[in-house]
mmCIF file of C-alpha atoms in Angstrom:
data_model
loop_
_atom_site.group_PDB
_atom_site.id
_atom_site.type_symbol
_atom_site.label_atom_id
_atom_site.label_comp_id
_atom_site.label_asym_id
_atom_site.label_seq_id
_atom_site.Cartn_x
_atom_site.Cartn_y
_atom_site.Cartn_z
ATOM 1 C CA UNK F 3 4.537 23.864 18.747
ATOM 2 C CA UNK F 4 2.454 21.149 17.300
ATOM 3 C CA UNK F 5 -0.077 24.001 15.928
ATOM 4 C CA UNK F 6 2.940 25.844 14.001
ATOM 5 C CA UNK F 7 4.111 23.359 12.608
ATOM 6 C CA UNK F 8 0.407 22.185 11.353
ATOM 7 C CA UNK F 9 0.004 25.824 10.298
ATOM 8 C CA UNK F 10 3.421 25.402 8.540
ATOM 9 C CA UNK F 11 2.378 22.185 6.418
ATOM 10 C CA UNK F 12 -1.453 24.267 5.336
ATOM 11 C CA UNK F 13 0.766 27.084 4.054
ATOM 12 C CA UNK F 14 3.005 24.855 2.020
ATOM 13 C CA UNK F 15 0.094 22.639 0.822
ATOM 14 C CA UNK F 16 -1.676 25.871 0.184
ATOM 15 C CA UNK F 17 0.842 27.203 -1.678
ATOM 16 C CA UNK F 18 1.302 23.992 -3.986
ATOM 17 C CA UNK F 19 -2.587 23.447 -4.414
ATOM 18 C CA UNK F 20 -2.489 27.411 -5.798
ATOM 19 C CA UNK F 21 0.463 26.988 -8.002
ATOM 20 C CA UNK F 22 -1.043 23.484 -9.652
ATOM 21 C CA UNK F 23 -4.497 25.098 -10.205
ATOM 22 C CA UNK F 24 -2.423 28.057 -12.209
ATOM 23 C CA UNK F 25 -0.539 26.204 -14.006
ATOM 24 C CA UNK F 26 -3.707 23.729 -14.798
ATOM 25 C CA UNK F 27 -5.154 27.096 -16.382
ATOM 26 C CA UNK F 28 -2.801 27.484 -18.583
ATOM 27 C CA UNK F 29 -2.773 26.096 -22.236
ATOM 28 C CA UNK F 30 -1.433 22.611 -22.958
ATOM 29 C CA UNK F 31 0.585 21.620 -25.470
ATOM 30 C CA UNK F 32 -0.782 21.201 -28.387
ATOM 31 C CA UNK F 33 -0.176 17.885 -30.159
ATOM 32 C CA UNK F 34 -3.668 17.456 -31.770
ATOM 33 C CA UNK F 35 -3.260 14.097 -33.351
ATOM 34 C CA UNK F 36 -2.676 12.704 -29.698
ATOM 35 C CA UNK F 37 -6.251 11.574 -29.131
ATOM 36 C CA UNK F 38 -6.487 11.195 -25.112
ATOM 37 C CA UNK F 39 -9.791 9.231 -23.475
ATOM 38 C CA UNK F 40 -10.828 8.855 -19.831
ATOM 39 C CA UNK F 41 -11.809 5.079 -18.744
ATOM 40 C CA UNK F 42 -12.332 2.972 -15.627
ATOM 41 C CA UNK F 43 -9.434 0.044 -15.179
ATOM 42 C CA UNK F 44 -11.028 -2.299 -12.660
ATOM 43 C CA UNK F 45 -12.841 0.712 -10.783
ATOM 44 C CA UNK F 46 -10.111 3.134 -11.285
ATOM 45 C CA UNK F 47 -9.901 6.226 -13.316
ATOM 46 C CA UNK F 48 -7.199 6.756 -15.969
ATOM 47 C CA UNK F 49 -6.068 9.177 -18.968
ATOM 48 C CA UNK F 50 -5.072 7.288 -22.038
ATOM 49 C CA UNK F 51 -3.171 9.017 -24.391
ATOM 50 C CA UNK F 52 -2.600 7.331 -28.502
ATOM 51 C CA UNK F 53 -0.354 8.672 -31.029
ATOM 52 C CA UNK F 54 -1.974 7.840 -34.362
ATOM 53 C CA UNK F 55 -1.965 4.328 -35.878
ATOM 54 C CA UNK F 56 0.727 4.283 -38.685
ATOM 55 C CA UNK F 57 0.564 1.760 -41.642
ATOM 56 C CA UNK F 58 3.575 0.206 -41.580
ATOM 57 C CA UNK F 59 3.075 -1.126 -38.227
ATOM 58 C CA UNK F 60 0.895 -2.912 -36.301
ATOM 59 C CA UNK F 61 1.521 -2.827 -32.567
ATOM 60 C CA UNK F 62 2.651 0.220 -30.392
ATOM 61 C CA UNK F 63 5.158 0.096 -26.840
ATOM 62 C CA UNK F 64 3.342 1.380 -23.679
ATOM 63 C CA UNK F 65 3.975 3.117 -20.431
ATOM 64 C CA UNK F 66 1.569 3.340 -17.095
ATOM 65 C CA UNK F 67 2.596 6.529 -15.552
ATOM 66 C CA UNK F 68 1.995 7.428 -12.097
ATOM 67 C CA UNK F 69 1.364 11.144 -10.983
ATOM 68 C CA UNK F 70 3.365 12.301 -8.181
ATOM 69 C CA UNK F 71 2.260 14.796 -5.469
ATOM 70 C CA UNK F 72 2.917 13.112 -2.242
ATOM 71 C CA UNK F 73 -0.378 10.982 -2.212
ATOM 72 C CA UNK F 74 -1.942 14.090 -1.777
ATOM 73 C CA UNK F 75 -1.959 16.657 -4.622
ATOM 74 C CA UNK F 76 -1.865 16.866 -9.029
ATOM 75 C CA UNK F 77 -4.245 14.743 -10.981
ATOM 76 C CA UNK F 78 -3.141 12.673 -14.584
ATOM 77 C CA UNK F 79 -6.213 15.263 -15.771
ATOM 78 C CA UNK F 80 -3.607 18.781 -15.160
ATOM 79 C CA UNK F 81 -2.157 20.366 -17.507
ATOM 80 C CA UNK F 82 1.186 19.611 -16.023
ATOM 81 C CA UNK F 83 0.962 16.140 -16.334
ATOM 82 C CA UNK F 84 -1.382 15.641 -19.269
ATOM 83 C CA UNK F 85 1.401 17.480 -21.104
ATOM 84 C CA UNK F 86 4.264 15.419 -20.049
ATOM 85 C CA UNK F 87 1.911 12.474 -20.974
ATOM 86 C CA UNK F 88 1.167 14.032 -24.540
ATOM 87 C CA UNK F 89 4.565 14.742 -25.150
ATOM 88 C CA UNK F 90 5.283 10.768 -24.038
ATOM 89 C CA UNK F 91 3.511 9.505 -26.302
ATOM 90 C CA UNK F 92 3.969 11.851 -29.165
ATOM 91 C CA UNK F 93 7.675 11.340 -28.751
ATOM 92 C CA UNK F 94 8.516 7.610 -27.987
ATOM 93 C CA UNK F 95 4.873 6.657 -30.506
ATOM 94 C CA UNK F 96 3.622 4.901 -27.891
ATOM 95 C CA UNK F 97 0.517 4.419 -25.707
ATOM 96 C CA UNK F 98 0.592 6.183 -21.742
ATOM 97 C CA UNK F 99 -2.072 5.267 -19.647
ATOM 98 C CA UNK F 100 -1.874 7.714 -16.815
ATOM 99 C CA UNK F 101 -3.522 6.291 -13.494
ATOM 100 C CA UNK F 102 -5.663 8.654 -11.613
ATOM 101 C CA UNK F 103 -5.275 7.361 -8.069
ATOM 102 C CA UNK F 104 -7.608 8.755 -5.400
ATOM 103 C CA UNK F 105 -5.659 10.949 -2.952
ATOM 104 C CA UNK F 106 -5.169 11.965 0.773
ATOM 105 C CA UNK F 107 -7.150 13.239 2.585
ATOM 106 C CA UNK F 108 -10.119 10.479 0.812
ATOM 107 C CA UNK F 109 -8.036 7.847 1.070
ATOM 108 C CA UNK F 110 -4.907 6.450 2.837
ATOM 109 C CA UNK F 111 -2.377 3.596 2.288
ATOM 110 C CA UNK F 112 -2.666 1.012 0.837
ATOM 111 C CA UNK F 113 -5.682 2.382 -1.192
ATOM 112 C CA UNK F 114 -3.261 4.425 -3.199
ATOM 113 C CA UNK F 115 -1.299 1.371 -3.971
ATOM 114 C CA UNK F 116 -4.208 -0.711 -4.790
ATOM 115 C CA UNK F 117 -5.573 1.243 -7.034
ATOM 116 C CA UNK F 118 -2.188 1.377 -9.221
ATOM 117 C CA UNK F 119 -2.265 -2.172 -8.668
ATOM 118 C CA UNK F 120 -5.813 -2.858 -10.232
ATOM 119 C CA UNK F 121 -5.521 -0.140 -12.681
ATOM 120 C CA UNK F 122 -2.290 -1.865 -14.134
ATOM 121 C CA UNK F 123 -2.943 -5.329 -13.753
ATOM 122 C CA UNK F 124 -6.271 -4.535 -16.421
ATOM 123 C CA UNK F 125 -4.300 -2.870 -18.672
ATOM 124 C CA UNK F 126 -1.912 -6.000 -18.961
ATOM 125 C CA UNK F 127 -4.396 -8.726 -19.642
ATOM 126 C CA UNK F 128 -4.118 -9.535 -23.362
ATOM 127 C CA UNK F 129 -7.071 -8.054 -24.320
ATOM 128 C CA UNK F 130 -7.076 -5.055 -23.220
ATOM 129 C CA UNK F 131 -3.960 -4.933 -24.702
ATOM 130 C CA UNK F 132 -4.962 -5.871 -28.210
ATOM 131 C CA UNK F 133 -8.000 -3.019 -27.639
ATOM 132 C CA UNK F 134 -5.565 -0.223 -27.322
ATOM 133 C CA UNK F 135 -2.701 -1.952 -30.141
ATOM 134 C CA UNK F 136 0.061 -2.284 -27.728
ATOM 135 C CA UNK F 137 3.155 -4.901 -27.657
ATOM 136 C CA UNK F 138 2.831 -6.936 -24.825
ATOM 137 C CA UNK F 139 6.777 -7.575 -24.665
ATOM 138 C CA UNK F 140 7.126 -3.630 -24.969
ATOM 139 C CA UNK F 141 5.457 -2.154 -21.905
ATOM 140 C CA UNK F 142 7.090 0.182 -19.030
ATOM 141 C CA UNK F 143 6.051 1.214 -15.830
ATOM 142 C CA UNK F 144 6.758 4.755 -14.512
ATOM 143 C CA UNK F 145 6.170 7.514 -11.936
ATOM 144 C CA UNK F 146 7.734 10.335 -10.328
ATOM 145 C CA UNK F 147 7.998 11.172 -6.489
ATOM 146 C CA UNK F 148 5.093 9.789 -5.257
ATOM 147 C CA UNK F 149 4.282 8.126 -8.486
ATOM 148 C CA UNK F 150 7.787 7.094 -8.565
ATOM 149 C CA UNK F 151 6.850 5.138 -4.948
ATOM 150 C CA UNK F 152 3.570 3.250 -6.028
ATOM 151 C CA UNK F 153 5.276 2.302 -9.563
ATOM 152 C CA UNK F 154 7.856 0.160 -7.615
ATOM 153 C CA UNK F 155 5.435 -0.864 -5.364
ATOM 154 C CA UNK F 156 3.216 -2.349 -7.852
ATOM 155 C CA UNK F 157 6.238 -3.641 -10.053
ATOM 156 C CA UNK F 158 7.278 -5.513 -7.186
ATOM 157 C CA UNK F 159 4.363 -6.876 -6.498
ATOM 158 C CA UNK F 160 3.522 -7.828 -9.965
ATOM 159 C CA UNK F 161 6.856 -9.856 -10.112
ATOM 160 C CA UNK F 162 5.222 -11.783 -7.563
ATOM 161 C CA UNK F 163 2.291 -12.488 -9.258
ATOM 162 C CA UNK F 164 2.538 -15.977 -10.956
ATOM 163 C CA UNK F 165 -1.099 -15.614 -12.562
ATOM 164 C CA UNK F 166 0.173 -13.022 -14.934
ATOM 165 C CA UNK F 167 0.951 -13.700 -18.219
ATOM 166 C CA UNK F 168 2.117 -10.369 -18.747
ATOM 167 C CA UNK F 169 4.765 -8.215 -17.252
ATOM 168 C CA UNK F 170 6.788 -4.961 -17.887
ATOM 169 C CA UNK F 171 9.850 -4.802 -19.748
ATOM 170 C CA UNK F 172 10.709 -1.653 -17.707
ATOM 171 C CA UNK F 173 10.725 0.404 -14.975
ATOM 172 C CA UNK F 174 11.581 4.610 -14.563
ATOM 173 C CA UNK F 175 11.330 5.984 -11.560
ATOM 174 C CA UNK F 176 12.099 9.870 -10.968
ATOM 175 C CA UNK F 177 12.916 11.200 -7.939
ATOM 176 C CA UNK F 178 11.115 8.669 -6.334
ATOM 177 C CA UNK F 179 10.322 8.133 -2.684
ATOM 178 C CA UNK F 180 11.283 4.803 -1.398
ATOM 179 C CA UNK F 181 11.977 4.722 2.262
ATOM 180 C CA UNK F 182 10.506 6.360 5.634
ATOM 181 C CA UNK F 183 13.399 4.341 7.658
ATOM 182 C CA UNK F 184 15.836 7.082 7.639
ATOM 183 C CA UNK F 185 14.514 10.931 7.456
ATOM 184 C CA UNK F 186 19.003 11.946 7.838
ATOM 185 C CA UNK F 187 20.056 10.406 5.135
ATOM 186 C CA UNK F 188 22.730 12.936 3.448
ATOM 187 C CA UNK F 189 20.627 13.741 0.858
ATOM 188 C CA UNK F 190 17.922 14.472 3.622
ATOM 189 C CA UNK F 191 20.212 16.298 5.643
ATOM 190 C CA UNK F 192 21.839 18.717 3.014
ATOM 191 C CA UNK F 193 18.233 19.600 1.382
ATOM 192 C CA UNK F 194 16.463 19.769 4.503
ATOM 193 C CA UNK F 195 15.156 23.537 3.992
ATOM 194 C CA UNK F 196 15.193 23.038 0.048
ATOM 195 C CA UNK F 197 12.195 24.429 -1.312
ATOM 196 C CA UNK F 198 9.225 22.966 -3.334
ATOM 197 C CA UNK F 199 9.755 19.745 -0.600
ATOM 198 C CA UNK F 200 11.826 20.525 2.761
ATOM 199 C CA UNK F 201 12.317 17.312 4.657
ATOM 200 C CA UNK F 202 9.662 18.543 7.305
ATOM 201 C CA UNK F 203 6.663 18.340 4.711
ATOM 202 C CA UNK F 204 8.115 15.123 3.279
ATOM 203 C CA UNK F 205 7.917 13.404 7.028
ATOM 204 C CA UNK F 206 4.222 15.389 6.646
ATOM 205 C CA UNK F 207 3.264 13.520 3.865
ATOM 206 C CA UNK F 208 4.527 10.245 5.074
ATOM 207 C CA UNK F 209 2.301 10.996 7.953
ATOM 208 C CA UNK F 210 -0.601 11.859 6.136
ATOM 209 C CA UNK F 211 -0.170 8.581 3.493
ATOM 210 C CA UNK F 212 -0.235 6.279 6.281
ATOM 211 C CA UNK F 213 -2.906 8.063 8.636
ATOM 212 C CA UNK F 214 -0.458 8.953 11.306
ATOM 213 C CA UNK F 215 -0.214 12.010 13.843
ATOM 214 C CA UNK F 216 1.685 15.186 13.060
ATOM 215 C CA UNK F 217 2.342 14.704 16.692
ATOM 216 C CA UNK F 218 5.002 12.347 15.794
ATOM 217 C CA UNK F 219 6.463 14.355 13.294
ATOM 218 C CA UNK F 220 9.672 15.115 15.348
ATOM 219 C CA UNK F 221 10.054 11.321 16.166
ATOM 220 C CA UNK F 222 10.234 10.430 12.447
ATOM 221 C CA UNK F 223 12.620 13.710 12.073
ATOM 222 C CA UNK F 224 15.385 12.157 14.531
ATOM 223 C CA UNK F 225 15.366 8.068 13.264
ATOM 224 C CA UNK F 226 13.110 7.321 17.186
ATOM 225 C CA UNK F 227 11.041 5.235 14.812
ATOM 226 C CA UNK F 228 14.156 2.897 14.100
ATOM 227 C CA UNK F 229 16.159 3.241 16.576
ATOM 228 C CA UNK F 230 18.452 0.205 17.754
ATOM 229 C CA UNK F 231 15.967 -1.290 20.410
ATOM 230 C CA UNK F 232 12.971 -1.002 17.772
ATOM 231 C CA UNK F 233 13.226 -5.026 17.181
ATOM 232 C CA UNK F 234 10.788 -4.662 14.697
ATOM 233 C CA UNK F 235 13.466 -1.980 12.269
ATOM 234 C CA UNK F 236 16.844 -4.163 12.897
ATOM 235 C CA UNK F 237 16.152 -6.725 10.138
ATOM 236 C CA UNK F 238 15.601 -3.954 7.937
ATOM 237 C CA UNK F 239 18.994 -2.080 8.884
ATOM 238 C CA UNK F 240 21.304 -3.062 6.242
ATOM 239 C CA UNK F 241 18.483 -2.871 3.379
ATOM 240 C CA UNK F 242 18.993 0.794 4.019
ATOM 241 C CA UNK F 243 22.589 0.806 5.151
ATOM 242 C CA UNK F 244 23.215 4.510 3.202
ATOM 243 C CA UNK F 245 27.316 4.336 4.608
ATOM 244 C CA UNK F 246 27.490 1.298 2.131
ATOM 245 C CA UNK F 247 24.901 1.950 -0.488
ATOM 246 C CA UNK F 248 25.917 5.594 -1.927
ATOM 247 C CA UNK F 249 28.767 6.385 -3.533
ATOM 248 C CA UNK F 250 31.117 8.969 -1.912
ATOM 249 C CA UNK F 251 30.018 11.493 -4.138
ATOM 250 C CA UNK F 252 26.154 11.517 -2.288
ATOM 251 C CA UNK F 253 27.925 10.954 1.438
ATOM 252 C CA UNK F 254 30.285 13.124 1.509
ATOM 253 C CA UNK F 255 31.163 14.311 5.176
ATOM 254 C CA UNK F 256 27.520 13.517 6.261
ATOM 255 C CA UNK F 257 27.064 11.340 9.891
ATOM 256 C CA UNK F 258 24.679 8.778 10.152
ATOM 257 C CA UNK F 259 21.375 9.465 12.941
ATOM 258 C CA UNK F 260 20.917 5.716 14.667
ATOM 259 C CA UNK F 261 19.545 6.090 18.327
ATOM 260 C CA UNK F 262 20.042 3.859 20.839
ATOM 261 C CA UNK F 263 16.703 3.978 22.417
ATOM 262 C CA UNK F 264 13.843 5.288 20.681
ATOM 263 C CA UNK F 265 9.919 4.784 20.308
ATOM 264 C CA UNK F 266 8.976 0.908 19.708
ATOM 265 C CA UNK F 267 5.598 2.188 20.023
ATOM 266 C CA UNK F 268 5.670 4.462 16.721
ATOM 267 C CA UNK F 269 6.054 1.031 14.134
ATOM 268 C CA UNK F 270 3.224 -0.246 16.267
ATOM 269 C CA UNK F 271 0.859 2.428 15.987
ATOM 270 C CA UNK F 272 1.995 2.907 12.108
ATOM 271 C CA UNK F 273 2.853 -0.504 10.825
ATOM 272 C CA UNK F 274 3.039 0.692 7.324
ATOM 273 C CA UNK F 275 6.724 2.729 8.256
ATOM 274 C CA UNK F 276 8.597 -1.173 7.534
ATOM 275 C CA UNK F 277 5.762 -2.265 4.935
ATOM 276 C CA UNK F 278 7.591 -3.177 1.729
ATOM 277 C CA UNK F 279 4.094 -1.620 0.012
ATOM 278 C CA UNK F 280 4.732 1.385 1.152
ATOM 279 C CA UNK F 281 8.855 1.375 1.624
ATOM 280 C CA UNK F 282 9.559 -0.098 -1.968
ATOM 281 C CA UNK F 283 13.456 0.072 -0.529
ATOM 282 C CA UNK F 284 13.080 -2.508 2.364
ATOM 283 C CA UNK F 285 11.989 -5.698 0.021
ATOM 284 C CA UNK F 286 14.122 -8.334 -0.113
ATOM 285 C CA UNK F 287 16.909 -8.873 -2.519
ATOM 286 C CA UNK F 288 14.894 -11.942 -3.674
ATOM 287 C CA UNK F 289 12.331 -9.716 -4.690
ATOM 288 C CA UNK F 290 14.637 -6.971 -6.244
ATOM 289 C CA UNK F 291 16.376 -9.866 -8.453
ATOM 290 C CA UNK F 292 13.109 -10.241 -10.265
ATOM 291 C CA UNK F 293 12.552 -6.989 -10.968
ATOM 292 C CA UNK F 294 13.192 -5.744 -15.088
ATOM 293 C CA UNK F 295 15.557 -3.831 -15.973
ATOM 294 C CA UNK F 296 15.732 -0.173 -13.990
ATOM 295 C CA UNK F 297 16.094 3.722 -14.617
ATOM 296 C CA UNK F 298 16.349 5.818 -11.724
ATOM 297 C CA UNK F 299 16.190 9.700 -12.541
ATOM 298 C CA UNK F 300 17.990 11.397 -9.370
ATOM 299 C CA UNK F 301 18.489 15.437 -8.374
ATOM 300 C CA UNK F 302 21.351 17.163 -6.579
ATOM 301 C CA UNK F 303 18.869 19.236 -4.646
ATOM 302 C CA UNK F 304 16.398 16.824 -3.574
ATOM 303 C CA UNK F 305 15.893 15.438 -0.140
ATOM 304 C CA UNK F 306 14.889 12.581 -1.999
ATOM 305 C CA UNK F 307 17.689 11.899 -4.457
ATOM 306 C CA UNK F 308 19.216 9.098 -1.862
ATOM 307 C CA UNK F 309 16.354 7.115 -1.522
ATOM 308 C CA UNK F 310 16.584 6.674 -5.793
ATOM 309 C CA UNK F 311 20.966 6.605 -5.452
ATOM 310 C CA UNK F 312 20.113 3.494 -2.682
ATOM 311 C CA UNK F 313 17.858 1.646 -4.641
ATOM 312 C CA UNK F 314 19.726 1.744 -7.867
ATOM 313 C CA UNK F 315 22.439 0.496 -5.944
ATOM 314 C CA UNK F 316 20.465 -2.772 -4.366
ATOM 315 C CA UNK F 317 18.735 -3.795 -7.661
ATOM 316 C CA UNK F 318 22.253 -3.557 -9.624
ATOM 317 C CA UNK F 319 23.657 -5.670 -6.548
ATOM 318 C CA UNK F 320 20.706 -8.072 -7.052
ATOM 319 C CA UNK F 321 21.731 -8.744 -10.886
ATOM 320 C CA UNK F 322 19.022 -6.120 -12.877
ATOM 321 C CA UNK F 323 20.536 -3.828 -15.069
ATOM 322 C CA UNK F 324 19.966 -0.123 -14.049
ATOM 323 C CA UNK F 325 20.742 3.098 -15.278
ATOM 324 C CA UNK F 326 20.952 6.074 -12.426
ATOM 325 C CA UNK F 327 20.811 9.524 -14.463
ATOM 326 C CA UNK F 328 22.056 12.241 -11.930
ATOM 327 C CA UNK F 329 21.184 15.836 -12.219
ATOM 328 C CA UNK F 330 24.101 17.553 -11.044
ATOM 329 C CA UNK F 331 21.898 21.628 -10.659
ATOM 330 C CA UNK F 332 18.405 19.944 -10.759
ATOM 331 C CA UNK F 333 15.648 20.129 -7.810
ATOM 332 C CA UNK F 334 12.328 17.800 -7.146
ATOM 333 C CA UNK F 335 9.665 17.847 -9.186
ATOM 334 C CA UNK F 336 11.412 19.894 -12.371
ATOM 335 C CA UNK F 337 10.328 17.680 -14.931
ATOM 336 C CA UNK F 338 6.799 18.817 -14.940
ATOM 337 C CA UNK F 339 8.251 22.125 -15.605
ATOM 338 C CA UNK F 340 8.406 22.379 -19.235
ATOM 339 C CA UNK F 341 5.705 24.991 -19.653
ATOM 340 C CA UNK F 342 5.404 28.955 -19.996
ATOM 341 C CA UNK F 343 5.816 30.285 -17.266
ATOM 342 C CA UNK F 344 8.225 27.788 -15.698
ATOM 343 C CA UNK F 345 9.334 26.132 -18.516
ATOM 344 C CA UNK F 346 12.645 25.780 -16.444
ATOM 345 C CA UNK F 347 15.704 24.197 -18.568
ATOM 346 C CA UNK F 348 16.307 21.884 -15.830
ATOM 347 C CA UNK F 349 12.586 20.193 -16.621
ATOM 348 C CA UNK F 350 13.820 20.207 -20.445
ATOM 349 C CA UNK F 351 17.232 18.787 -19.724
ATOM 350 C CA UNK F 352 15.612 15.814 -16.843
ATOM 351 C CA UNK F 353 12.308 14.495 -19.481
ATOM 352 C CA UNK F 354 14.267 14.750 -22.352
ATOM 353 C CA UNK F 355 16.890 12.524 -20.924
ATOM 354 C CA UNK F 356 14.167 10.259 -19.468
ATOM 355 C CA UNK F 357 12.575 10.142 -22.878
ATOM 356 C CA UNK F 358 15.771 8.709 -24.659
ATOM 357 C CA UNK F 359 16.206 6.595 -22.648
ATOM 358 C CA UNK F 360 12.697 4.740 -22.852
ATOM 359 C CA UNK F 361 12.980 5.390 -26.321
ATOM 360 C CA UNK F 362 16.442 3.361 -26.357
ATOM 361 C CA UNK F 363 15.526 0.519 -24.130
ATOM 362 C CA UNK F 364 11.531 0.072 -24.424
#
């Protein structure tokens, strides 16, 4: 069973690993007075992409971006995502410094996280800042799925941060993943066999990200991980409280999955499952108070698209102003889709709207 299901995740990795290296073949969009340089931030790689100086002004808004790919695949340096970062920057005039976090297998949690930490915490000293031209009062932080994860991971933790003199005006998150709490969630339950990311390879990833066993793969699946006599999970319980967090809309006639008695042992082996680092969702609403102000990109068909829904809810409840754009016919991971051969209209229709509203609010 165990081998299947291994043989199961290969084929889907496989299969995504083929269809990035493709599309990484193919031509980028051409924007040719982007010019785009590869540094070190504080021992991490990144892209940085800079529209052209103009003369009638003197300073330029920013983004960090974050590369999604469950930990585990994509690269700021692929076509996919060097467009999206091109077309960023050519669009809003602004400076994206994409972060090229090592992956899975190489690495595990909280590597991932620290090195979107370090990476963005150089680019926001002063002077660094004054190198590239860029606003200090004008800077965003962004990522999707994966990407979407660490970005509210490190803007969390860089709310903390009382050294910094420094901090983002913004946050965008698309389809993010927040939480590995509650795997039958209704958004997990009605896209469990939804392709590009079924809720088995999700629960994979999580696995993989925090250097767990595939063996426990069907634990995770059926909430044994929280269950009500995991002590550990029960203070966490109403942080991800879905029957009270998503509108009717998202729960429609969906049941919730609490055991009664599950596996205490799992969060023991793999305390990173109720790590706010790694499960942005369970911080605090002291914590989420501080955060700036919030856009969460969400999809219809997307196992995912309640972890965004519940978040959006708990920051507006904490007092930050958020903005939760919901695609209706859209799937994970469209917005990297802008490009012959699957230059999809749902990718069109989910960065342009993204776009805007940076545009409007950064």
């Amino acid at each position: 069973c165990h081998l299947i299901h291994y043989l199961r995740l290969s084929h889907h990795l496989t299969v995504l690993n083929y269809l990035i290296c493709t599309f990484d073949k193919l031509k980028s969009v051409t924007s040719e007075d982007i010019k785009i340089t590869d540094a070190v931030f504080d021992g991490v790689e990144v892209r940085v992409f800079e529209p052209p100086a103009k003369g009638d002004e003197s300073l330029k808004r920013s983004i960090v971006y974050i590369h999604g790919g469950g930990w585990a695949l994509a690269s700021a340096r692929t076509s996919l995502y060097n467009n999206l970062c091109r077309i960023m920057a050519e669009s809003l005039n602004a400076v994206v410094v994409s972060v090229e976090y090592r992956l899975v297998p190489e690495v595990c949690f909280p590597e991932q996280y620290y090195d979107a930490l370090r990476a963005t915490k150089h680019f926001l000293q002063p002077d660094v800042l004054a190198e590239y031209s860029v606003d200090p009062s004008r800077i965003a932080i962004s990522g999707d799925s994966a990407g979407g994860n660490l970005a509210a991971a490190v803007c969390q933790q860089l709310s903390k941060d009382e050294d910094l003199t420094v901090r983002p005006k913004l946050q965008a998150l698309i389809y993010p993943v927040l939480q590995a709490f509650d795997f039958n969630t209704p958004s997990y339950q009605q896209n469990m066999n939804m392709p590009v990311l079924p809720r088995y390879v999700m629960i994979n990833y999580w696995i993989d990200y925090i250097n767990g066993n595939y063996d426990l793969a069907h634990e995770l699946l059926i909430n044994n991980h929280t269950a009500l006599n995991v002590g550990r999970a029960l203070s966490f319980r109403a942080r991800l409280n879905w029957t009270s967090l998503l509108p009717p809309s998202f729960k429609k006639n969906y049941k919730p999955v609490v055991q009664t008695t599950g596996t205490a042992a799992i969060v023991e082996r793999l305390p990173a499952l109720l790590d706010v680092r790694a499960v942005p969702l369970l911080a605090d609403d002291a914590t989420l108070a501080r955060q700036p102000r919030t856009y969460v990109l969400t999809c219809e068909n997307d196992v995912l698209r309640d972890d965004g829904a519940m978040y959006a809810t708990r920051l507006e409840r904490a007092g930050v102003p958020v903005t939760l754009d919901h695609f209706h016919d859209c799937f994970h991971g469209c917005m990297i889709f802008t490009v012959w051969p699957t230059d999809f209209s749902a990718g069109v229709q989910t960065r342009n709207s993204y776009i805007k509203w940076l545009d409007e609010n950064l």
